[in-house]
PDB file of N, CA and C in Angstrom:
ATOM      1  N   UNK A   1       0.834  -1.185   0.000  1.00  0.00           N
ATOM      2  CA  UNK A   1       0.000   0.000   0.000  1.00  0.00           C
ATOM      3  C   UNK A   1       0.873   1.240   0.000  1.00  0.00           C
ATOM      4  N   UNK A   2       0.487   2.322  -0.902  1.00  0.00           N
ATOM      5  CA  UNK A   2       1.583   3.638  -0.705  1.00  0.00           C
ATOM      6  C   UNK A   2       0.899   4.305   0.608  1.00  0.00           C
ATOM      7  N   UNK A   3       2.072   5.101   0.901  1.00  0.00           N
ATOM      8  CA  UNK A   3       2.500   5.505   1.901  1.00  0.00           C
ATOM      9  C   UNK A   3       2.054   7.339   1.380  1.00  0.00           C
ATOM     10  N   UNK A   4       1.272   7.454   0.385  1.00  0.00           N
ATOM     11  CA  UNK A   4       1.672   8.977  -0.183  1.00  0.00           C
ATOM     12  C   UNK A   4       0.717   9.917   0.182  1.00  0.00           C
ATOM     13  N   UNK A   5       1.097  11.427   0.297  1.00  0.00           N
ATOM     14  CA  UNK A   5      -0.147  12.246   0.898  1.00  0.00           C
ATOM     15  C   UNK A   5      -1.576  12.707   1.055  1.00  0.00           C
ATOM     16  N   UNK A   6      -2.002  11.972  -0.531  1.00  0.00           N
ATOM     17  CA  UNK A   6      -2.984  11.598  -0.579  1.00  0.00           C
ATOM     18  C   UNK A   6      -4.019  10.785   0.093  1.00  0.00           C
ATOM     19  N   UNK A   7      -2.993   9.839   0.724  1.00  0.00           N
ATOM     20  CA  UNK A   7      -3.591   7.807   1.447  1.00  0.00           C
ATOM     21  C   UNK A   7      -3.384   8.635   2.954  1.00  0.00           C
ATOM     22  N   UNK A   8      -3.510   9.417   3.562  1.00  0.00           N
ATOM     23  CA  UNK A   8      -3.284   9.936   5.140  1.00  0.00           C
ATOM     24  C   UNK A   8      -3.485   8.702   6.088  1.00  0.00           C
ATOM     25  N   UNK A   9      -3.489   8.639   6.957  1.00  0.00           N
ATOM     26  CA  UNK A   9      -3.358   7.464   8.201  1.00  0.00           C
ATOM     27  C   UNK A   9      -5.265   6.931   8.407  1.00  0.00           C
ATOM     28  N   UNK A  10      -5.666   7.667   8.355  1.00  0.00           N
ATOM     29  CA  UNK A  10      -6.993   7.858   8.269  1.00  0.00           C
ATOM     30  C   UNK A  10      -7.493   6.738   7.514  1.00  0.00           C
ATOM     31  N   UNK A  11      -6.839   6.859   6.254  1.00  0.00           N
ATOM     32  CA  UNK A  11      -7.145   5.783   4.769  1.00  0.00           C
ATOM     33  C   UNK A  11      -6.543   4.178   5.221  1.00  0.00           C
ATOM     34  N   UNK A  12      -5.743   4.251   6.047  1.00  0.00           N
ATOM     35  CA  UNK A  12      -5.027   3.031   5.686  1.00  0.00           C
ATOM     36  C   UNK A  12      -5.302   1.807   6.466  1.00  0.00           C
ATOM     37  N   UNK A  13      -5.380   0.829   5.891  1.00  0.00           N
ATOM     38  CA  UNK A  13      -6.608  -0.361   6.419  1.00  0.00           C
ATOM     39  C   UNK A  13      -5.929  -0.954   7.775  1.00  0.00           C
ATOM     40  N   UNK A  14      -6.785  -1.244   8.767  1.00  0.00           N
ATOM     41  CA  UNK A  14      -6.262  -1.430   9.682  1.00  0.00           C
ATOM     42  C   UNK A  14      -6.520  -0.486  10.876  1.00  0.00           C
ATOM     43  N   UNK A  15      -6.291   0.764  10.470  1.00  0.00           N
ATOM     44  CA  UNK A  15      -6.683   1.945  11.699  1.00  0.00           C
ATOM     45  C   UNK A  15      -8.253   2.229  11.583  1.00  0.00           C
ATOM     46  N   UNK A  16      -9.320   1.573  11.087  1.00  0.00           N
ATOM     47  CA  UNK A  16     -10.478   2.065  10.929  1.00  0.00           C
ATOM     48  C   UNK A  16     -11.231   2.083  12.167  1.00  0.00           C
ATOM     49  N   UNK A  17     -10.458   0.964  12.983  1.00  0.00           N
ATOM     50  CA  UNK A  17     -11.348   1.540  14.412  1.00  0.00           C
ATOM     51  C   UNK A  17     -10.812   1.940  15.225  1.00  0.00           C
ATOM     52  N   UNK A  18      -9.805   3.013  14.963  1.00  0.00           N
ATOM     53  CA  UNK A  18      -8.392   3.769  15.958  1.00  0.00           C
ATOM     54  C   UNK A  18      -9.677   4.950  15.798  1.00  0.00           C
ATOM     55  N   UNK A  19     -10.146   5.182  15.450  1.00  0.00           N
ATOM     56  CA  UNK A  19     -10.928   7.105  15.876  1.00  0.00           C
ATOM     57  C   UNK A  19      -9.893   7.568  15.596  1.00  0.00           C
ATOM     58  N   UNK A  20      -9.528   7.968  13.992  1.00  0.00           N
ATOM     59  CA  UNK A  20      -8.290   8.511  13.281  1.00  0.00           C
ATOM     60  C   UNK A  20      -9.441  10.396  13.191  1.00  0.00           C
ATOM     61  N   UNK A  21      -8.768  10.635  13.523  1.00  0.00           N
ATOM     62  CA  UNK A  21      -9.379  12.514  13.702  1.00  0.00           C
ATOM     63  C   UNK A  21      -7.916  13.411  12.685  1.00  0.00           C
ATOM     64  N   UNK A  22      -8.178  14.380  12.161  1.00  0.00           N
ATOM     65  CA  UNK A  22      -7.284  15.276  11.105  1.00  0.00           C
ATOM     66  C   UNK A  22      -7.568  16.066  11.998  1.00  0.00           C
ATOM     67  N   UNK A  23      -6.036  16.720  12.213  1.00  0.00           N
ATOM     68  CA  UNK A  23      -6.071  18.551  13.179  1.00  0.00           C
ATOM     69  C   UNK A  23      -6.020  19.043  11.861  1.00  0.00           C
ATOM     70  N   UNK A  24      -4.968  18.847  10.950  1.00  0.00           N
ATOM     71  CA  UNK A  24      -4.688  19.811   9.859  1.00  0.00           C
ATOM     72  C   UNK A  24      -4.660  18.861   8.552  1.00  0.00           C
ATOM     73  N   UNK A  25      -4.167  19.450   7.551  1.00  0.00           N
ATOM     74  CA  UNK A  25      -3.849  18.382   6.349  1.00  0.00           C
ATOM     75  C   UNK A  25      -2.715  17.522   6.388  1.00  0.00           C
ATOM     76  N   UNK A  26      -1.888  17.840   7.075  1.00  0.00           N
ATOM     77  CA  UNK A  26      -0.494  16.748   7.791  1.00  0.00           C
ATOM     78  C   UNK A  26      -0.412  16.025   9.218  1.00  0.00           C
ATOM     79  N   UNK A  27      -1.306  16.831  10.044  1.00  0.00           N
ATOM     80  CA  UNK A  27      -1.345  16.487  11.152  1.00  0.00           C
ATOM     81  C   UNK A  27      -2.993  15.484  11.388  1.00  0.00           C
ATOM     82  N   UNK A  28      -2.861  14.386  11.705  1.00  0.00           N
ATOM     83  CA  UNK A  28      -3.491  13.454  12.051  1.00  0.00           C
ATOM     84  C   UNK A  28      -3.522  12.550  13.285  1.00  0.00           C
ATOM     85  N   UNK A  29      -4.504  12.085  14.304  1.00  0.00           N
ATOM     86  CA  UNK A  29      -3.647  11.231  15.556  1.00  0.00           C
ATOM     87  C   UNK A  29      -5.179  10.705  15.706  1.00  0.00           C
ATOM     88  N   UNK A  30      -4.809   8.855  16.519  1.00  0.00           N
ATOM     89  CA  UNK A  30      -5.729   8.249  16.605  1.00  0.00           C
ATOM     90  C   UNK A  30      -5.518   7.424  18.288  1.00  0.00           C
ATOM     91  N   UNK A  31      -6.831   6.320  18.419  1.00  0.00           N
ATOM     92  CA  UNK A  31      -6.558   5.877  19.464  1.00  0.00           C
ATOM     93  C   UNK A  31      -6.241   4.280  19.508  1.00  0.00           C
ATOM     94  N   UNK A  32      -4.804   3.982  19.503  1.00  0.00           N
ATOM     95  CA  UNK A  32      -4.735   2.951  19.066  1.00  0.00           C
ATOM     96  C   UNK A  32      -4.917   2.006  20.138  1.00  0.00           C
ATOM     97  N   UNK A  33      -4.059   1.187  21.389  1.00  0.00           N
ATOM     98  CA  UNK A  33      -4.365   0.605  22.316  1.00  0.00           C
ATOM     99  C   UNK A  33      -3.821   1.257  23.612  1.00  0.00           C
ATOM    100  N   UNK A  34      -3.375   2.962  23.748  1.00  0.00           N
ATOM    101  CA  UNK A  34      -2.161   3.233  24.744  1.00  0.00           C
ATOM    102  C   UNK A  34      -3.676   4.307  25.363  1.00  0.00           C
ATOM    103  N   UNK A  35      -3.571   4.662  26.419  1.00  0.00           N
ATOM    104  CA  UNK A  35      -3.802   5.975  27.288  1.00  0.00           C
ATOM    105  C   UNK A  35      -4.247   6.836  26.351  1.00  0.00           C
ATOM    106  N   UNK A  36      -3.233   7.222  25.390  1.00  0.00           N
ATOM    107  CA  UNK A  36      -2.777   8.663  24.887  1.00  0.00           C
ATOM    108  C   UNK A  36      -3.021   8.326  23.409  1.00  0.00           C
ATOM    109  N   UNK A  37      -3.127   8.958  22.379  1.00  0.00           N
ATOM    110  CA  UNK A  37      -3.280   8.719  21.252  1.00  0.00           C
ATOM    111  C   UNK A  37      -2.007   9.085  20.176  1.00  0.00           C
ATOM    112  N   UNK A  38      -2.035   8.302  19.602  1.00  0.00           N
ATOM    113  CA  UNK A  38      -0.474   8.226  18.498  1.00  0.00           C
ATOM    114  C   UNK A  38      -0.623   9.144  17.485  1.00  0.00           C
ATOM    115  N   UNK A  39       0.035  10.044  16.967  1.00  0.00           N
ATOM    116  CA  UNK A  39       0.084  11.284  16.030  1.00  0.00           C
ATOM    117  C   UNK A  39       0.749  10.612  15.255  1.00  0.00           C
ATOM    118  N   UNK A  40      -0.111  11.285  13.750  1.00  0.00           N
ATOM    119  CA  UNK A  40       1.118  10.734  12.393  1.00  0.00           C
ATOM    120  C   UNK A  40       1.260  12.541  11.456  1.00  0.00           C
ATOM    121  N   UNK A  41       2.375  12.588  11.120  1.00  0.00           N
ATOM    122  CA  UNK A  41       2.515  13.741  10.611  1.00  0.00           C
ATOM    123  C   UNK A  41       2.737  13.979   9.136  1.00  0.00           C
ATOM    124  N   UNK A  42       2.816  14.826   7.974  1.00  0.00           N
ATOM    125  CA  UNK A  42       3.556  14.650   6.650  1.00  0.00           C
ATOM    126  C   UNK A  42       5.124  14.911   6.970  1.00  0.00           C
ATOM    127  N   UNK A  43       6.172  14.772   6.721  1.00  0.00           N
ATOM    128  CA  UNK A  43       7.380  14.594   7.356  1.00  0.00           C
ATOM    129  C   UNK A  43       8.038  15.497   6.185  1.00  0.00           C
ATOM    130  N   UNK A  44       7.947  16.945   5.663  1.00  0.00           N
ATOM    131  CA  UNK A  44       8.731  17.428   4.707  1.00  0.00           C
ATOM    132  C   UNK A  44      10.269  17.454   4.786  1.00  0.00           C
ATOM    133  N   UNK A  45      10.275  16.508   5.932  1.00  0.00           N
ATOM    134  CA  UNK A  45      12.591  16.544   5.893  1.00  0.00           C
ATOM    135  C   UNK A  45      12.157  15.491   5.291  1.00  0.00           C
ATOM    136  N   UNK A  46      11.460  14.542   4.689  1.00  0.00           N
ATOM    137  CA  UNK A  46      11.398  13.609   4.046  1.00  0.00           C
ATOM    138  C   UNK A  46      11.726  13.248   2.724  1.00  0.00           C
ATOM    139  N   UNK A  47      11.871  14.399   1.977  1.00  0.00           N
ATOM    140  CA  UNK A  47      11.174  14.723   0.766  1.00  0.00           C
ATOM    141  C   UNK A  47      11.776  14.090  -0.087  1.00  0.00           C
ATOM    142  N   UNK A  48      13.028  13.284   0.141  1.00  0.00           N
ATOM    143  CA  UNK A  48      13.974  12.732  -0.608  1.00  0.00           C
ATOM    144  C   UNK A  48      14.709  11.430  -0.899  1.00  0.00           C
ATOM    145  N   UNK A  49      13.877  11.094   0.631  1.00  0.00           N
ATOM    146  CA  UNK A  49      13.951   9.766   0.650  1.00  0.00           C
ATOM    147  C   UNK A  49      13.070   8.460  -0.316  1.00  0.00           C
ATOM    148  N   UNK A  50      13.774   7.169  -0.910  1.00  0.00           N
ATOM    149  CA  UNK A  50      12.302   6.594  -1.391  1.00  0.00           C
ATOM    150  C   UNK A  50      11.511   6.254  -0.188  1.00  0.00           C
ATOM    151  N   UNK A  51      10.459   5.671  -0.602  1.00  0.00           N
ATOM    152  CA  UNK A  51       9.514   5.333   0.193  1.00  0.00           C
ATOM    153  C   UNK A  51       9.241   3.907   0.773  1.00  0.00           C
ATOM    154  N   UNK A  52      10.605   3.033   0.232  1.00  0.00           N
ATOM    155  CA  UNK A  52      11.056   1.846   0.220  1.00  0.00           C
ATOM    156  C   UNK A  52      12.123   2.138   1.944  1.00  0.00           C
ATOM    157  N   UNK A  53      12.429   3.096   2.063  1.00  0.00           N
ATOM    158  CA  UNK A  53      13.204   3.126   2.537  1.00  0.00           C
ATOM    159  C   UNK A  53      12.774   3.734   4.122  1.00  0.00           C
ATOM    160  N   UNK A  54      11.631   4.189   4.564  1.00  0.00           N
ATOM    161  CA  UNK A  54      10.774   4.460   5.716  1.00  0.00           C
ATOM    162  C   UNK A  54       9.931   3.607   5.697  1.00  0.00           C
ATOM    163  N   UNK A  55       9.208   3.900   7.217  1.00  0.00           N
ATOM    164  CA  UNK A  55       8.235   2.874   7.528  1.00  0.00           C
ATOM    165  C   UNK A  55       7.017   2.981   7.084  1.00  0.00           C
ATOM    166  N   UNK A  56       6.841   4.134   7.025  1.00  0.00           N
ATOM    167  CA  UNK A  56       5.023   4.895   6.151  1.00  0.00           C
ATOM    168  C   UNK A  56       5.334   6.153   5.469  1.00  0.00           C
ATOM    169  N   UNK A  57       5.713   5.751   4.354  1.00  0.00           N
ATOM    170  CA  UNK A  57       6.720   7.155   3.605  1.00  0.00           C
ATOM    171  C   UNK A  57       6.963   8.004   4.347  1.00  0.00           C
ATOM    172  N   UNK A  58       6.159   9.283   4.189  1.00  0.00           N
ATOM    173  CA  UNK A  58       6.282  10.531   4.830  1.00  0.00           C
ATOM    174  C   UNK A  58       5.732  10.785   5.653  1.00  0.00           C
ATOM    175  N   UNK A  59       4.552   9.679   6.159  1.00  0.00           N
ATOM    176  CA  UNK A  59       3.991   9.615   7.336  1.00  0.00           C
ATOM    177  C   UNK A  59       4.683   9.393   8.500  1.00  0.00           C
ATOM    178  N   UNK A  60       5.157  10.408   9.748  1.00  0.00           N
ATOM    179  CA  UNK A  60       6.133  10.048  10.416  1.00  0.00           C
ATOM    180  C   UNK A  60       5.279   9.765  11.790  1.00  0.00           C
ATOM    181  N   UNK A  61       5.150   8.705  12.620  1.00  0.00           N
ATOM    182  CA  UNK A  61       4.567   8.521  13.868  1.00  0.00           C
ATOM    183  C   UNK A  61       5.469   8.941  14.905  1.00  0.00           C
ATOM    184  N   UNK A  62       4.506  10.322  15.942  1.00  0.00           N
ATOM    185  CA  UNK A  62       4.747   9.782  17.368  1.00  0.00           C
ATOM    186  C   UNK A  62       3.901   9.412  18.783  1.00  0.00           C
ATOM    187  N   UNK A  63       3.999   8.427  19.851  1.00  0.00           N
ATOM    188  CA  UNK A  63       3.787   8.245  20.349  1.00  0.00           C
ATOM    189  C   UNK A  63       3.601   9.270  21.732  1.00  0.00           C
ATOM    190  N   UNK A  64       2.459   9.355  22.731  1.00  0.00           N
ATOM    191  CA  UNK A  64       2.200  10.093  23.277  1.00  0.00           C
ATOM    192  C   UNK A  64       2.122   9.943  24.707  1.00  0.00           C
ATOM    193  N   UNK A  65       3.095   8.883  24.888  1.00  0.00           N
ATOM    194  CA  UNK A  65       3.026   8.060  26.622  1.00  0.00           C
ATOM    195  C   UNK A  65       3.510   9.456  27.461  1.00  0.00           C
ATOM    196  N   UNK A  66       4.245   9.730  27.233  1.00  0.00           N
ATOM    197  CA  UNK A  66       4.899  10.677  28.475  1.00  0.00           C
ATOM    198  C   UNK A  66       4.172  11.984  28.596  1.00  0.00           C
ATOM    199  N   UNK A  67       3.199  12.326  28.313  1.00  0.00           N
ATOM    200  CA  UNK A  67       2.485  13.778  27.652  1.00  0.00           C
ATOM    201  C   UNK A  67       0.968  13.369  28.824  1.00  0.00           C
ATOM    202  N   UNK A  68       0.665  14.457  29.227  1.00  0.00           N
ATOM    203  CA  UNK A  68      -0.258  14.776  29.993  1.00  0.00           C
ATOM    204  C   UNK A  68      -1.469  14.920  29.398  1.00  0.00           C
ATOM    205  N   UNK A  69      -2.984  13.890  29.081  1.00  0.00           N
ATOM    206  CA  UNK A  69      -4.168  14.063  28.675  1.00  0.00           C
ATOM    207  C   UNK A  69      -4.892  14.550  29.372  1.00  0.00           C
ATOM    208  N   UNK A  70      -4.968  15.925  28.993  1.00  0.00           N
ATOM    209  CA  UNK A  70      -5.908  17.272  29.779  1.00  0.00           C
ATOM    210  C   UNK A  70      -7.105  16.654  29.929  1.00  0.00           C
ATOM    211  N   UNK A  71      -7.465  16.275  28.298  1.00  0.00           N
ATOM    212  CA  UNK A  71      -8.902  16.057  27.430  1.00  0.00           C
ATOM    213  C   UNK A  71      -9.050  15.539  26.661  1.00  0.00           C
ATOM    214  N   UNK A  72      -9.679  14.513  26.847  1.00  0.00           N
ATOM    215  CA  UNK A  72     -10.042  13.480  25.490  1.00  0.00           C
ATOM    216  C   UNK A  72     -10.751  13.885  24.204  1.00  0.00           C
ATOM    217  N   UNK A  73     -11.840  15.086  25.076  1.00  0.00           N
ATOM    218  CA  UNK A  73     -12.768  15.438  23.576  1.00  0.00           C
ATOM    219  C   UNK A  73     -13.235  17.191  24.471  1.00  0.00           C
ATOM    220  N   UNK A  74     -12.870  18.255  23.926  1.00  0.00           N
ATOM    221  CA  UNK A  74     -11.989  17.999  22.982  1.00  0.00           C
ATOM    222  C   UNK A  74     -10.207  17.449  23.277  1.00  0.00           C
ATOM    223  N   UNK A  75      -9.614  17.175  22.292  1.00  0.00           N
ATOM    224  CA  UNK A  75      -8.122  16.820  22.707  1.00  0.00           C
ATOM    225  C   UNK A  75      -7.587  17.951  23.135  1.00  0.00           C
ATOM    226  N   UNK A  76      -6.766  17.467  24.536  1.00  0.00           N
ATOM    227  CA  UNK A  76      -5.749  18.879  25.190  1.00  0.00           C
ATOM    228  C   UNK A  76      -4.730  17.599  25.724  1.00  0.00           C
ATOM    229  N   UNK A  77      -3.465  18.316  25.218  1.00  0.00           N
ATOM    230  CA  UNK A  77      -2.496  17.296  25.857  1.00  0.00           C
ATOM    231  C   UNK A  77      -1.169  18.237  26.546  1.00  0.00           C
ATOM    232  N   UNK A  78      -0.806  17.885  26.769  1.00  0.00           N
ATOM    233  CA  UNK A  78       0.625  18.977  27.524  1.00  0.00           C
ATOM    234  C   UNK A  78       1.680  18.155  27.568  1.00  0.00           C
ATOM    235  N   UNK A  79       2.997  18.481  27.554  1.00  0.00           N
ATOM    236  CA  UNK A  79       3.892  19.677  26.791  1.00  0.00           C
ATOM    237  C   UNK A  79       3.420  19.538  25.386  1.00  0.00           C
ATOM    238  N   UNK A  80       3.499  20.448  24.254  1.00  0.00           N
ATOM    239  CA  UNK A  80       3.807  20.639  23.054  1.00  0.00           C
ATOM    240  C   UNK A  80       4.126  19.520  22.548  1.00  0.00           C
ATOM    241  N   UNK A  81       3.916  18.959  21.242  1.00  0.00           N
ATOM    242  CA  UNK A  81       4.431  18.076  20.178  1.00  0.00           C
ATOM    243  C   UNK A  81       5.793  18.759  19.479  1.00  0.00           C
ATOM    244  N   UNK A  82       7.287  17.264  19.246  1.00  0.00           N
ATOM    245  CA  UNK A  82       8.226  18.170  18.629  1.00  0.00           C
ATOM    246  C   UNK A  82       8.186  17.107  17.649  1.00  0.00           C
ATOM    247  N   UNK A  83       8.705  17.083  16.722  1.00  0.00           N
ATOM    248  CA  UNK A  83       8.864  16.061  15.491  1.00  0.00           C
ATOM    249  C   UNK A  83      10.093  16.105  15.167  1.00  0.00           C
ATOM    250  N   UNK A  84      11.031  15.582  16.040  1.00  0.00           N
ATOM    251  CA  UNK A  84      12.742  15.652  15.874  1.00  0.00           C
ATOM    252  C   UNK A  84      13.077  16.107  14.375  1.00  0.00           C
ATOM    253  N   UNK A  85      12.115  14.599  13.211  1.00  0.00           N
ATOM    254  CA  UNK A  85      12.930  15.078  12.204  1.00  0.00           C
ATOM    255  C   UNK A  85      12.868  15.999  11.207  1.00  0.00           C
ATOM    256  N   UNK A  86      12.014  17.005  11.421  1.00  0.00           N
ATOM    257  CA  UNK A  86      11.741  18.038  10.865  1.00  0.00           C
ATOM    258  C   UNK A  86      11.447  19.212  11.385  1.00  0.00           C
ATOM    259  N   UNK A  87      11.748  19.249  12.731  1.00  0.00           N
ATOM    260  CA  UNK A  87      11.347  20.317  13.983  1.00  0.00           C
ATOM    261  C   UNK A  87      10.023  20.475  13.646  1.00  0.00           C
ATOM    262  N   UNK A  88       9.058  20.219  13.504  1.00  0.00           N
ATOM    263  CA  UNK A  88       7.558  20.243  13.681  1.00  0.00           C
ATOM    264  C   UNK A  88       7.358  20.388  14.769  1.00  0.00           C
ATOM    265  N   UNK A  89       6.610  21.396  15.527  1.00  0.00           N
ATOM    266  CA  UNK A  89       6.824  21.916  16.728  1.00  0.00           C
ATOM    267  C   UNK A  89       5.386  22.105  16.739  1.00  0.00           C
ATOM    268  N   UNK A  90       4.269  22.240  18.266  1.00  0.00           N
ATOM    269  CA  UNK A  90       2.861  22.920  18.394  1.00  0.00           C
ATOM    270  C   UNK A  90       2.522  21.682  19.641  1.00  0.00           C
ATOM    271  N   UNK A  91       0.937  22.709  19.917  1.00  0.00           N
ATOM    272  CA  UNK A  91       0.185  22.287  20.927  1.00  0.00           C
ATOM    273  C   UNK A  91      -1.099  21.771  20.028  1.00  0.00           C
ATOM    274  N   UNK A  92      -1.759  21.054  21.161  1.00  0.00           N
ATOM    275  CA  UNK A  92      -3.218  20.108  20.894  1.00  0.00           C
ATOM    276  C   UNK A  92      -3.676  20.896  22.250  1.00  0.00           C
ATOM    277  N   UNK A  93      -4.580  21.691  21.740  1.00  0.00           N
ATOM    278  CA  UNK A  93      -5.375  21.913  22.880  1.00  0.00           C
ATOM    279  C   UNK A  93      -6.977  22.954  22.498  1.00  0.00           C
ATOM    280  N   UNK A  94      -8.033  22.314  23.022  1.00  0.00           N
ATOM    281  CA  UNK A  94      -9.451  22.570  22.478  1.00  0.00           C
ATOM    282  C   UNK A  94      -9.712  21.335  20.760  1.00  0.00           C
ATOM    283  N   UNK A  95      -8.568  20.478  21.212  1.00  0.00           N
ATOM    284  CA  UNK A  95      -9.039  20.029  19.640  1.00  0.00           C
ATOM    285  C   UNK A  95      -7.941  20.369  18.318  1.00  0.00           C
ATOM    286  N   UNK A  96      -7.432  21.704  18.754  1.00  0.00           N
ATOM    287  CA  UNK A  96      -6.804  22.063  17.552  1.00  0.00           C
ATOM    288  C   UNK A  96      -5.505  22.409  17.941  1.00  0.00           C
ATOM    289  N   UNK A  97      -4.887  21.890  16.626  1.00  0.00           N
ATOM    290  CA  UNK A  97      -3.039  21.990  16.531  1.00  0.00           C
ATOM    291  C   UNK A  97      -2.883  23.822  15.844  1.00  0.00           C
ATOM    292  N   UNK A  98      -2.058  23.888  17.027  1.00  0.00           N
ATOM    293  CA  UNK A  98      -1.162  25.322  17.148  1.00  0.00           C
ATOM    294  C   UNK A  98      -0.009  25.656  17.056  1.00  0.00           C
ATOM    295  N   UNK A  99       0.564  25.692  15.667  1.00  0.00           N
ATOM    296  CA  UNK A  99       2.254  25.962  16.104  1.00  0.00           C
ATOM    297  C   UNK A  99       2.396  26.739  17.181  1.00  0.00           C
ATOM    298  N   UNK A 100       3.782  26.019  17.819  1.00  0.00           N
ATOM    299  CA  UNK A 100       4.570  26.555  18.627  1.00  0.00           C
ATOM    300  C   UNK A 100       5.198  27.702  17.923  1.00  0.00           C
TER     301      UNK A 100
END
């Protein structure tokens, strides 16, 4: 299955009963089996890599164990989201992603 920006995490078989929710057009996060819900992002430090060569092309996952769930609905989580590999930086809070 591609991995491409079109197919978002949302699309891809398997997460249909994660409650896959879109903050933005890159930013996506669902509830898979943890506390906290797993974020998938578009990864533009990506841009160059094949897609043979990551785990969900440009879809980059992170996990949300150590992060404080304010609110489930709407989503509020604390500290900020960072995305090492592209400094993707922001908050989840009322629901909606806020750059930092």
């Amino acid at each position: 299955m591609s991995h491409d920006r079109g197919t978002p995490p949302s699309d891809w078989p398997g997460l249909e009963t994660a409650d896959m929710t879109r903050l933005t057009d890159d930013i996506y996060y669902g509830w898979l089996h943890e506390t906290n819900p797993v974020f998938w992002h578009w990864c533009a430090a990506l841009a160059d890599v094949p897609e043979e060569r990551t785990v969900s092309g440009r879809w980059v996952a992170a996990g949300t164990s150590a992060h404080t769930l304010v609110s489930r609905d709407p989503l509020h989580l604390e500290p900020s989201l960072l995305w090492e590999c592209c400094g993707l930086h922001g908050f989840v809070r009322d629901g909606v992603w806020t750059a930092a």
